[in-house]
Short mmCIF file of N, CA and C in Angstrom, two decimals:
data_model
loop_
_atom_site.label_atom_id
_atom_site.label_comp_id
_atom_site.label_asym_id
_atom_site.label_seq_id
_atom_site.Cartn_x
_atom_site.Cartn_y
_atom_site.Cartn_z
N MET A 219 0.71 -1.21 0.01
CA MET A 219 0.02 0.07 -0.08
C MET A 219 0.87 1.34 -0.08
N SER A 220 1.95 1.25 0.72
CA SER A 220 2.82 2.39 0.69
C SER A 220 4.15 2.16 -0.01
N CYS A 221 4.75 3.24 -0.47
CA CYS A 221 5.90 3.12 -1.27
C CYS A 221 7.18 3.18 -0.34
N SER A 222 7.07 3.72 0.85
CA SER A 222 8.16 3.92 1.75
C SER A 222 7.73 3.97 3.14
N SER A 223 8.75 3.91 4.07
CA SER A 223 8.26 3.89 5.47
C SER A 223 7.86 5.35 5.87
N GLY A 224 8.29 6.30 5.05
CA GLY A 224 7.83 7.73 5.27
C GLY A 224 6.31 7.95 4.93
N ALA A 225 5.81 7.26 3.92
CA ALA A 225 4.44 7.38 3.64
C ALA A 225 3.51 6.64 4.66
N GLU A 226 4.13 5.54 5.13
CA GLU A 226 3.55 4.72 6.23
C GLU A 226 3.23 5.57 7.49
N GLU A 227 4.37 6.31 7.89
CA GLU A 227 4.38 7.15 8.99
C GLU A 227 3.37 8.30 8.83
N VAL A 228 3.31 9.00 7.69
CA VAL A 228 2.38 9.88 7.47
C VAL A 228 0.92 9.43 7.44
N PHE A 229 0.67 8.22 6.98
CA PHE A 229 -0.60 7.62 7.06
C PHE A 229 -0.90 7.31 8.44
N GLN A 230 0.02 6.92 9.32
CA GLN A 230 -0.32 6.75 10.76
C GLN A 230 -0.70 8.08 11.40
N TRP A 231 0.02 9.14 11.07
CA TRP A 231 -0.36 10.50 11.58
C TRP A 231 -1.80 10.89 11.30
N PHE A 232 -2.08 10.66 9.95
CA PHE A 232 -3.49 10.96 9.75
C PHE A 232 -4.43 10.12 10.34
N GLN A 233 -4.24 8.89 10.58
CA GLN A 233 -5.09 8.01 11.30
C GLN A 233 -5.22 8.63 12.70
N ASP A 234 -4.25 8.81 13.32
CA ASP A 234 -4.17 9.27 14.74
C ASP A 234 -5.08 10.60 14.76
N ILE A 235 -4.83 11.54 13.99
CA ILE A 235 -5.46 12.88 14.02
C ILE A 235 -6.88 12.69 13.71
N VAL A 236 -7.26 11.77 12.77
CA VAL A 236 -8.69 11.59 12.37
C VAL A 236 -9.41 10.93 13.61
N ALA A 237 -8.67 9.98 14.20
CA ALA A 237 -9.43 9.19 15.25
C ALA A 237 -9.78 10.19 16.45
N VAL A 238 -8.75 10.94 16.78
CA VAL A 238 -8.86 12.03 17.87
C VAL A 238 -9.91 12.98 17.53
N SER A 239 -9.88 13.50 16.35
CA SER A 239 -10.94 14.47 16.00
C SER A 239 -12.32 13.99 16.00
N THR A 240 -12.42 12.62 15.57
CA THR A 240 -13.82 12.07 15.65
C THR A 240 -14.30 11.88 17.00
N LEU A 241 -13.39 11.44 17.96
CA LEU A 241 -13.81 11.27 19.30
C LEU A 241 -14.15 12.70 19.93
N LEU A 242 -13.39 13.67 19.62
CA LEU A 242 -13.75 15.04 20.08
C LEU A 242 -15.01 15.54 19.67
N THR A 243 -15.36 15.15 18.45
CA THR A 243 -16.68 15.54 17.86
C THR A 243 -17.88 14.81 18.53
N TRP A 244 -17.65 13.55 18.85
CA TRP A 244 -18.73 12.73 19.57
C TRP A 244 -18.82 13.31 21.12
N MET A 245 -17.65 13.70 21.62
CA MET A 245 -17.70 14.41 22.85
C MET A 245 -18.57 15.74 22.89
N SER A 246 -18.34 16.48 21.70
CA SER A 246 -19.10 17.61 21.62
C SER A 246 -20.56 17.43 21.51
N ILE A 247 -20.86 16.30 20.79
CA ILE A 247 -22.31 15.95 20.61
C ILE A 247 -22.93 15.48 21.94
N SER A 248 -22.10 14.77 22.78
CA SER A 248 -22.63 14.56 24.10
C SER A 248 -22.80 15.65 24.97
N ILE A 249 -21.92 16.65 24.94
CA ILE A 249 -22.04 17.90 25.66
C ILE A 249 -23.28 18.67 25.22
N ALA A 250 -23.44 18.71 23.91
CA ALA A 250 -24.63 19.40 23.40
C ALA A 250 -25.87 18.78 23.88
N TYR A 251 -25.95 17.49 23.98
CA TYR A 251 -27.20 16.80 24.45
C TYR A 251 -27.38 17.04 25.89
N ILE A 252 -26.22 17.02 26.74
CA ILE A 252 -26.39 17.22 28.13
C ILE A 252 -26.89 18.63 28.34
N ARG A 253 -26.47 19.49 27.61
CA ARG A 253 -26.99 20.98 27.82
C ARG A 253 -28.42 21.12 27.32
N PHE A 254 -28.88 20.42 26.26
CA PHE A 254 -30.18 20.45 25.79
C PHE A 254 -31.02 19.74 26.84
N HIS A 255 -30.67 18.75 27.39
CA HIS A 255 -31.45 18.07 28.44
C HIS A 255 -31.58 18.97 29.68
N ALA A 256 -30.58 19.68 29.99
CA ALA A 256 -30.64 20.54 31.05
C ALA A 256 -31.53 21.80 30.85
N ALA A 257 -31.63 22.14 29.56
CA ALA A 257 -32.64 23.18 29.13
C ALA A 257 -34.06 22.67 29.19
N LEU A 258 -34.28 21.51 28.70
CA LEU A 258 -35.64 20.82 28.83
C LEU A 258 -36.10 20.89 30.22
N LYS A 259 -35.32 20.40 31.16
CA LYS A 259 -35.44 20.27 32.49
C LYS A 259 -35.75 21.60 33.31
N ALA A 260 -34.90 22.61 32.81
CA ALA A 260 -35.13 23.96 33.47
C ALA A 260 -36.35 24.62 32.99
N GLN A 261 -36.91 24.32 31.83
CA GLN A 261 -37.99 24.88 31.32
C GLN A 261 -39.32 24.18 31.44
N GLY A 262 -39.11 23.08 32.18
CA GLY A 262 -40.17 22.14 32.43
C GLY A 262 -40.86 21.29 31.29
N ILE A 263 -40.10 21.12 30.32
CA ILE A 263 -40.58 20.36 29.03
C ILE A 263 -40.28 18.83 29.31
N ASP A 264 -41.28 17.96 29.23
CA ASP A 264 -41.13 16.56 29.39
C ASP A 264 -40.52 16.01 28.15
N ARG A 265 -39.52 15.03 28.28
CA ARG A 265 -38.93 14.52 27.21
C ARG A 265 -39.89 13.65 26.32
N SER A 266 -41.03 13.08 27.02
CA SER A 266 -41.93 12.26 26.27
C SER A 266 -42.70 13.04 25.03
N THR A 267 -42.61 14.42 25.15
CA THR A 267 -43.20 15.34 24.09
C THR A 267 -42.36 15.40 22.88
N LEU A 268 -41.13 14.99 22.99
CA LEU A 268 -40.25 15.04 21.86
C LEU A 268 -40.54 13.88 20.85
N VAL A 269 -40.32 14.25 19.50
CA VAL A 269 -40.61 13.30 18.59
C VAL A 269 -39.47 12.20 18.63
N PHE A 270 -38.20 12.61 18.69
CA PHE A 270 -37.11 11.75 18.85
C PHE A 270 -36.52 11.70 20.19
N ARG A 271 -36.50 10.51 20.78
CA ARG A 271 -35.90 10.42 22.09
C ARG A 271 -35.31 8.99 22.15
N SER A 272 -34.27 8.81 22.98
CA SER A 272 -33.69 7.56 23.15
C SER A 272 -33.76 7.11 24.61
N PRO A 273 -33.87 5.75 24.89
CA PRO A 273 -33.91 5.37 26.26
C PRO A 273 -32.61 5.72 27.00
N PHE A 274 -32.60 5.73 28.24
CA PHE A 274 -31.53 5.90 29.18
C PHE A 274 -30.82 7.21 28.97
N GLN A 275 -31.45 8.22 28.43
CA GLN A 275 -30.73 9.45 28.39
C GLN A 275 -31.19 10.30 29.62
N PRO A 276 -30.27 11.18 30.23
CA PRO A 276 -29.09 11.60 29.78
C PRO A 276 -27.83 10.85 30.18
N TYR A 277 -28.11 9.58 30.82
CA TYR A 277 -27.08 8.77 31.33
C TYR A 277 -26.17 8.28 30.27
N THR A 278 -26.61 7.97 29.09
CA THR A 278 -25.83 7.48 28.07
C THR A 278 -24.86 8.66 27.52
N ALA A 279 -25.48 9.86 27.54
CA ALA A 279 -24.62 11.02 27.27
C ALA A 279 -23.39 11.12 28.10
N TYR A 280 -23.75 11.01 29.42
CA TYR A 280 -22.67 11.23 30.33
C TYR A 280 -21.66 10.04 30.20
N PHE A 281 -22.14 8.79 29.97
CA PHE A 281 -21.25 7.68 29.87
C PHE A 281 -20.36 7.93 28.58
N SER A 282 -20.95 8.18 27.53
CA SER A 282 -20.23 8.40 26.22
C SER A 282 -19.16 9.48 26.45
N LEU A 283 -19.52 10.57 27.10
CA LEU A 283 -18.66 11.70 27.26
C LEU A 283 -17.34 11.20 28.12
N GLY A 284 -17.55 10.48 29.18
CA GLY A 284 -16.48 9.96 29.95
C GLY A 284 -15.68 8.91 29.23
N PHE A 285 -16.34 8.01 28.51
CA PHE A 285 -15.73 6.85 27.72
C PHE A 285 -14.82 7.49 26.71
N PHE A 286 -15.33 8.54 25.90
CA PHE A 286 -14.57 9.13 24.83
C PHE A 286 -13.41 9.86 25.34
N SER A 287 -13.62 10.49 26.61
CA SER A 287 -12.57 11.29 27.15
C SER A 287 -11.32 10.38 27.65
N ILE A 288 -11.64 9.26 28.16
CA ILE A 288 -10.64 8.28 28.49
C ILE A 288 -10.01 7.75 27.28
N ILE A 289 -10.61 7.51 26.23
CA ILE A 289 -9.96 7.08 24.87
C ILE A 289 -9.10 8.09 24.45
N VAL A 290 -9.45 9.39 24.42
CA VAL A 290 -8.70 10.43 23.91
C VAL A 290 -7.45 10.56 24.75
N LEU A 291 -7.58 10.53 26.03
CA LEU A 291 -6.45 10.63 26.96
C LEU A 291 -5.48 9.59 26.85
N PHE A 292 -5.91 8.26 26.61
CA PHE A 292 -5.05 7.18 26.63
C PHE A 292 -4.68 6.77 25.11
N SER A 293 -5.21 7.43 24.14
CA SER A 293 -4.97 6.97 22.77
C SER A 293 -3.37 7.07 22.37
N GLY A 294 -2.77 7.90 23.00
CA GLY A 294 -1.27 8.13 22.82
C GLY A 294 -0.35 7.52 23.86
N PHE A 295 -0.98 6.63 24.63
CA PHE A 295 -0.16 6.14 25.76
C PHE A 295 1.08 5.36 25.33
N TYR A 296 1.06 4.80 24.05
CA TYR A 296 2.24 4.19 23.54
C TYR A 296 3.45 4.97 23.51
N ALA A 297 3.27 6.40 23.36
CA ALA A 297 4.41 7.36 23.10
C ALA A 297 5.13 7.59 24.36
N PHE A 298 4.73 7.02 25.51
CA PHE A 298 5.30 7.43 26.82
C PHE A 298 6.37 6.40 27.18
N ASP A 299 6.31 5.12 26.68
CA ASP A 299 7.34 4.20 27.15
C ASP A 299 7.87 3.35 25.99
N PRO A 300 8.98 3.65 25.58
CA PRO A 300 10.04 4.87 25.85
C PRO A 300 9.25 6.17 25.14
N PHE A 301 9.59 7.33 25.64
CA PHE A 301 8.97 8.53 25.13
C PHE A 301 9.42 8.71 23.63
N ASP A 302 8.39 8.91 22.95
CA ASP A 302 8.49 9.18 21.44
C ASP A 302 7.85 10.57 21.10
N GLY A 303 8.62 11.46 20.78
CA GLY A 303 8.08 12.81 20.51
C GLY A 303 7.18 12.91 19.44
N HIS A 304 7.47 12.28 18.35
CA HIS A 304 6.57 12.15 17.06
C HIS A 304 5.30 11.42 17.39
N GLY A 305 5.27 10.35 18.07
CA GLY A 305 4.10 9.67 18.48
C GLY A 305 3.21 10.53 19.42
N PHE A 306 3.85 11.18 20.33
CA PHE A 306 3.21 12.13 21.23
C PHE A 306 2.45 13.18 20.51
N VAL A 307 3.15 13.83 19.69
CA VAL A 307 2.53 14.90 18.93
C VAL A 307 1.36 14.52 18.01
N THR A 308 1.52 13.31 17.39
CA THR A 308 0.52 12.78 16.38
C THR A 308 -0.71 12.39 17.23
N ALA A 309 -0.51 11.84 18.39
CA ALA A 309 -1.60 11.38 19.26
C ALA A 309 -2.42 12.44 19.87
N TYR A 310 -1.66 13.54 20.21
CA TYR A 310 -2.44 14.55 20.96
C TYR A 310 -2.41 15.88 20.30
N VAL A 311 -2.08 16.13 19.03
CA VAL A 311 -2.07 17.40 18.40
C VAL A 311 -3.54 17.84 18.19
N GLY A 312 -4.40 16.89 17.92
CA GLY A 312 -5.76 17.23 17.78
C GLY A 312 -6.60 17.93 18.84
N ILE A 313 -6.04 17.73 20.10
CA ILE A 313 -6.77 18.29 21.25
C ILE A 313 -6.43 19.98 21.25
N PRO A 314 -5.14 20.38 21.10
CA PRO A 314 -5.01 21.80 21.03
C PRO A 314 -5.61 22.42 19.82
N ILE A 315 -5.50 21.67 18.65
CA ILE A 315 -6.18 22.22 17.48
C ILE A 315 -7.64 22.45 17.84
N TYR A 316 -8.29 21.51 18.32
CA TYR A 316 -9.78 21.56 18.54
C TYR A 316 -9.96 22.80 19.50
N LEU A 317 -9.21 22.76 20.65
CA LEU A 317 -9.42 23.97 21.59
C LEU A 317 -9.22 25.27 20.99
N ALA A 318 -8.14 25.36 20.20
CA ALA A 318 -7.78 26.58 19.48
C ALA A 318 -8.91 27.05 18.62
N LEU A 319 -9.55 26.10 17.81
CA LEU A 319 -10.60 26.40 16.83
C LEU A 319 -11.85 26.85 17.64
N TYR A 320 -12.09 26.12 18.72
CA TYR A 320 -13.27 26.47 19.62
C TYR A 320 -13.05 27.93 20.26
N ALA A 321 -11.88 28.17 20.73
CA ALA A 321 -11.57 29.48 21.47
C ALA A 321 -11.75 30.61 20.26
N PHE A 322 -11.11 30.25 19.05
CA PHE A 322 -11.13 31.32 18.02
C PHE A 322 -12.50 31.62 17.68
N TRP A 323 -13.46 30.64 17.56
CA TRP A 323 -14.77 30.91 17.12
C TRP A 323 -15.49 31.61 18.16
N ARG A 324 -15.30 31.31 19.43
CA ARG A 324 -16.04 32.00 20.49
C ARG A 324 -15.60 33.44 20.59
N ILE A 325 -14.38 33.67 20.35
CA ILE A 325 -13.88 35.03 20.44
C ILE A 325 -14.29 35.78 19.13
N TYR A 326 -14.14 35.20 18.00
CA TYR A 326 -14.62 35.86 16.75
C TYR A 326 -16.02 36.17 16.72
N LYS A 327 -16.98 35.27 17.12
CA LYS A 327 -18.28 35.60 17.15
C LYS A 327 -18.86 36.18 18.40
N GLY A 328 -17.86 36.30 19.48
CA GLY A 328 -18.38 36.97 20.66
C GLY A 328 -19.46 36.14 21.34
N THR A 329 -19.63 34.99 21.29
CA THR A 329 -20.79 34.18 21.92
C THR A 329 -20.50 33.97 23.32
N LYS A 330 -21.59 33.79 24.09
CA LYS A 330 -21.47 33.53 25.46
C LYS A 330 -22.28 32.17 25.71
N PHE A 331 -21.89 31.46 26.83
CA PHE A 331 -22.60 30.33 27.28
C PHE A 331 -24.12 30.73 27.61
N VAL A 332 -24.98 29.90 27.10
CA VAL A 332 -26.42 30.19 27.30
C VAL A 332 -26.81 29.28 28.63
N LYS A 333 -27.55 30.09 29.46
CA LYS A 333 -28.06 29.34 30.59
C LYS A 333 -29.20 28.52 30.15
N ALA A 334 -29.41 27.41 30.98
CA ALA A 334 -30.36 26.42 30.65
C ALA A 334 -31.88 27.02 30.54
N HIS A 335 -32.15 27.89 31.49
CA HIS A 335 -33.50 28.41 31.50
C HIS A 335 -33.68 29.52 30.38
N GLU A 336 -32.62 29.96 29.86
CA GLU A 336 -32.64 30.94 28.83
C GLU A 336 -32.52 30.47 27.39
N ALA A 337 -32.33 29.10 27.28
CA ALA A 337 -32.04 28.60 26.01
C ALA A 337 -33.32 28.52 25.12
N ASP A 338 -33.19 28.92 23.82
CA ASP A 338 -34.29 28.92 22.93
C ASP A 338 -34.51 27.46 22.27
N ILE A 339 -35.51 26.81 22.82
CA ILE A 339 -35.69 25.53 22.32
C ILE A 339 -37.05 25.31 21.83
N GLN A 340 -37.81 26.55 21.61
CA GLN A 340 -39.16 26.50 21.11
C GLN A 340 -39.25 27.15 19.62
N SER A 341 -38.18 27.86 19.23
CA SER A 341 -38.24 28.50 17.96
C SER A 341 -38.43 27.45 16.79
N GLY A 342 -39.29 27.54 16.05
CA GLY A 342 -39.47 26.56 14.85
C GLY A 342 -40.14 25.32 15.19
N LYS A 343 -40.41 25.14 16.43
CA LYS A 343 -41.00 23.77 16.89
C LYS A 343 -42.24 23.59 16.31
N ALA A 344 -43.19 24.60 16.21
CA ALA A 344 -44.55 24.46 15.59
C ALA A 344 -44.39 23.91 14.20
N ALA A 345 -43.52 24.48 13.39
CA ALA A 345 -43.37 24.04 11.96
C ALA A 345 -42.81 22.67 11.95
N LEU A 346 -41.93 22.33 12.75
CA LEU A 346 -41.39 20.93 12.67
C LEU A 346 -42.53 19.91 13.14
N ASP A 347 -43.29 20.35 14.24
CA ASP A 347 -44.46 19.44 14.79
C ASP A 347 -45.49 19.31 13.54
N ALA A 348 -45.73 20.32 12.93
CA ALA A 348 -46.72 20.25 11.74
C ALA A 348 -46.21 19.31 10.66
N ALA A 349 -44.92 19.38 10.33
CA ALA A 349 -44.33 18.52 9.29
C ALA A 349 -44.30 17.14 9.81
N ASP A 350 -44.09 16.97 11.17
CA ASP A 350 -44.14 15.51 11.57
C ASP A 350 -45.44 14.89 11.71
N ALA A 351 -46.45 15.73 11.66
CA ALA A 351 -47.89 15.18 11.96
C ALA A 351 -48.42 14.34 10.73
N HIS A 352 -47.87 14.42 9.61
CA HIS A 352 -48.35 13.58 8.46
C HIS A 352 -47.77 12.25 8.53
N TRP A 353 -46.76 11.93 9.23
CA TRP A 353 -46.16 10.62 9.31
C TRP A 353 -47.15 9.61 9.97
N PRO A 354 -47.30 8.45 9.32
CA PRO A 354 -48.19 7.50 10.06
C PRO A 354 -47.36 6.86 11.28
N PRO A 355 -48.16 6.44 12.25
CA PRO A 355 -47.57 5.74 13.40
C PRO A 355 -46.75 4.47 12.98
N ARG A 356 -45.70 4.26 13.63
CA ARG A 356 -44.87 3.02 13.26
C ARG A 356 -45.50 1.89 14.02
N VAL A 357 -45.81 0.84 13.21
CA VAL A 357 -46.36 -0.43 13.77
C VAL A 357 -45.31 -1.47 13.64
N ALA A 358 -44.88 -2.21 14.68
CA ALA A 358 -43.90 -3.24 14.47
C ALA A 358 -44.72 -4.47 13.97
N ARG A 359 -44.00 -5.09 12.96
CA ARG A 359 -44.63 -6.40 12.43
C ARG A 359 -44.16 -7.61 13.00
N ASN A 360 -42.98 -7.51 13.84
CA ASN A 360 -42.35 -8.69 14.35
C ASN A 360 -41.53 -8.20 15.62
N TRP A 361 -40.96 -9.15 16.32
CA TRP A 361 -40.32 -8.77 17.55
C TRP A 361 -38.96 -8.12 17.18
N ILE A 362 -38.34 -8.28 16.03
CA ILE A 362 -37.13 -7.58 15.74
C ILE A 362 -37.44 -6.22 15.47
N GLU A 363 -38.52 -5.72 14.74
CA GLU A 363 -38.90 -4.41 14.62
C GLU A 363 -39.36 -3.68 15.99
N ARG A 364 -39.91 -4.45 16.91
CA ARG A 364 -40.20 -3.82 18.21
C ARG A 364 -38.93 -3.51 18.85
N VAL A 365 -37.90 -4.39 18.83
CA VAL A 365 -36.70 -4.05 19.50
C VAL A 365 -36.09 -2.85 18.85
N TRP A 366 -36.06 -2.86 17.45
CA TRP A 366 -35.37 -1.77 16.71
C TRP A 366 -36.23 -0.48 16.94
N PHE A 367 -37.52 -0.48 16.91
CA PHE A 367 -38.25 0.80 17.17
C PHE A 367 -38.01 1.29 18.66
N TRP A 368 -37.80 0.40 19.60
CA TRP A 368 -37.53 0.78 20.99
C TRP A 368 -36.01 1.42 20.96
N ILE A 369 -35.12 0.92 20.24
CA ILE A 369 -33.74 1.54 20.11
C ILE A 369 -33.71 2.75 19.53
N ALA A 370 -34.29 2.80 18.31
CA ALA A 370 -34.22 4.01 17.46
C ALA A 370 -35.60 4.65 17.52
#
């Protein structure tokens, strides 16, 4: 697949960077859901009124956030014994890049954290509810679909 050991090393760098950035993305999604759940709770909106909901939330969001954090922190553990500077940089360079891009965007746009009781989770809801009203209810035809409908 590769022509030289240099190409293989660069490919490994890209793999490490992409893996860490993917995990950081999923961590961001978990944080967004945790904040959304806090806004629902603060504004007294029951989750059962939502069209899409998954079982065991918000606990699965907390679990995934912790799990992905552990993976990100230990993904470059191989670079410590013996210490390998190139391995360390490729394993962890995604973290400062992610934080720098986040900080840049916050500063550039001048955004502030939104408190849970002030979050706007109602804008556009009526239009979405009207669009969802034309869908027929899902009826499971067998036990596999019952399990799938419960999961998804």
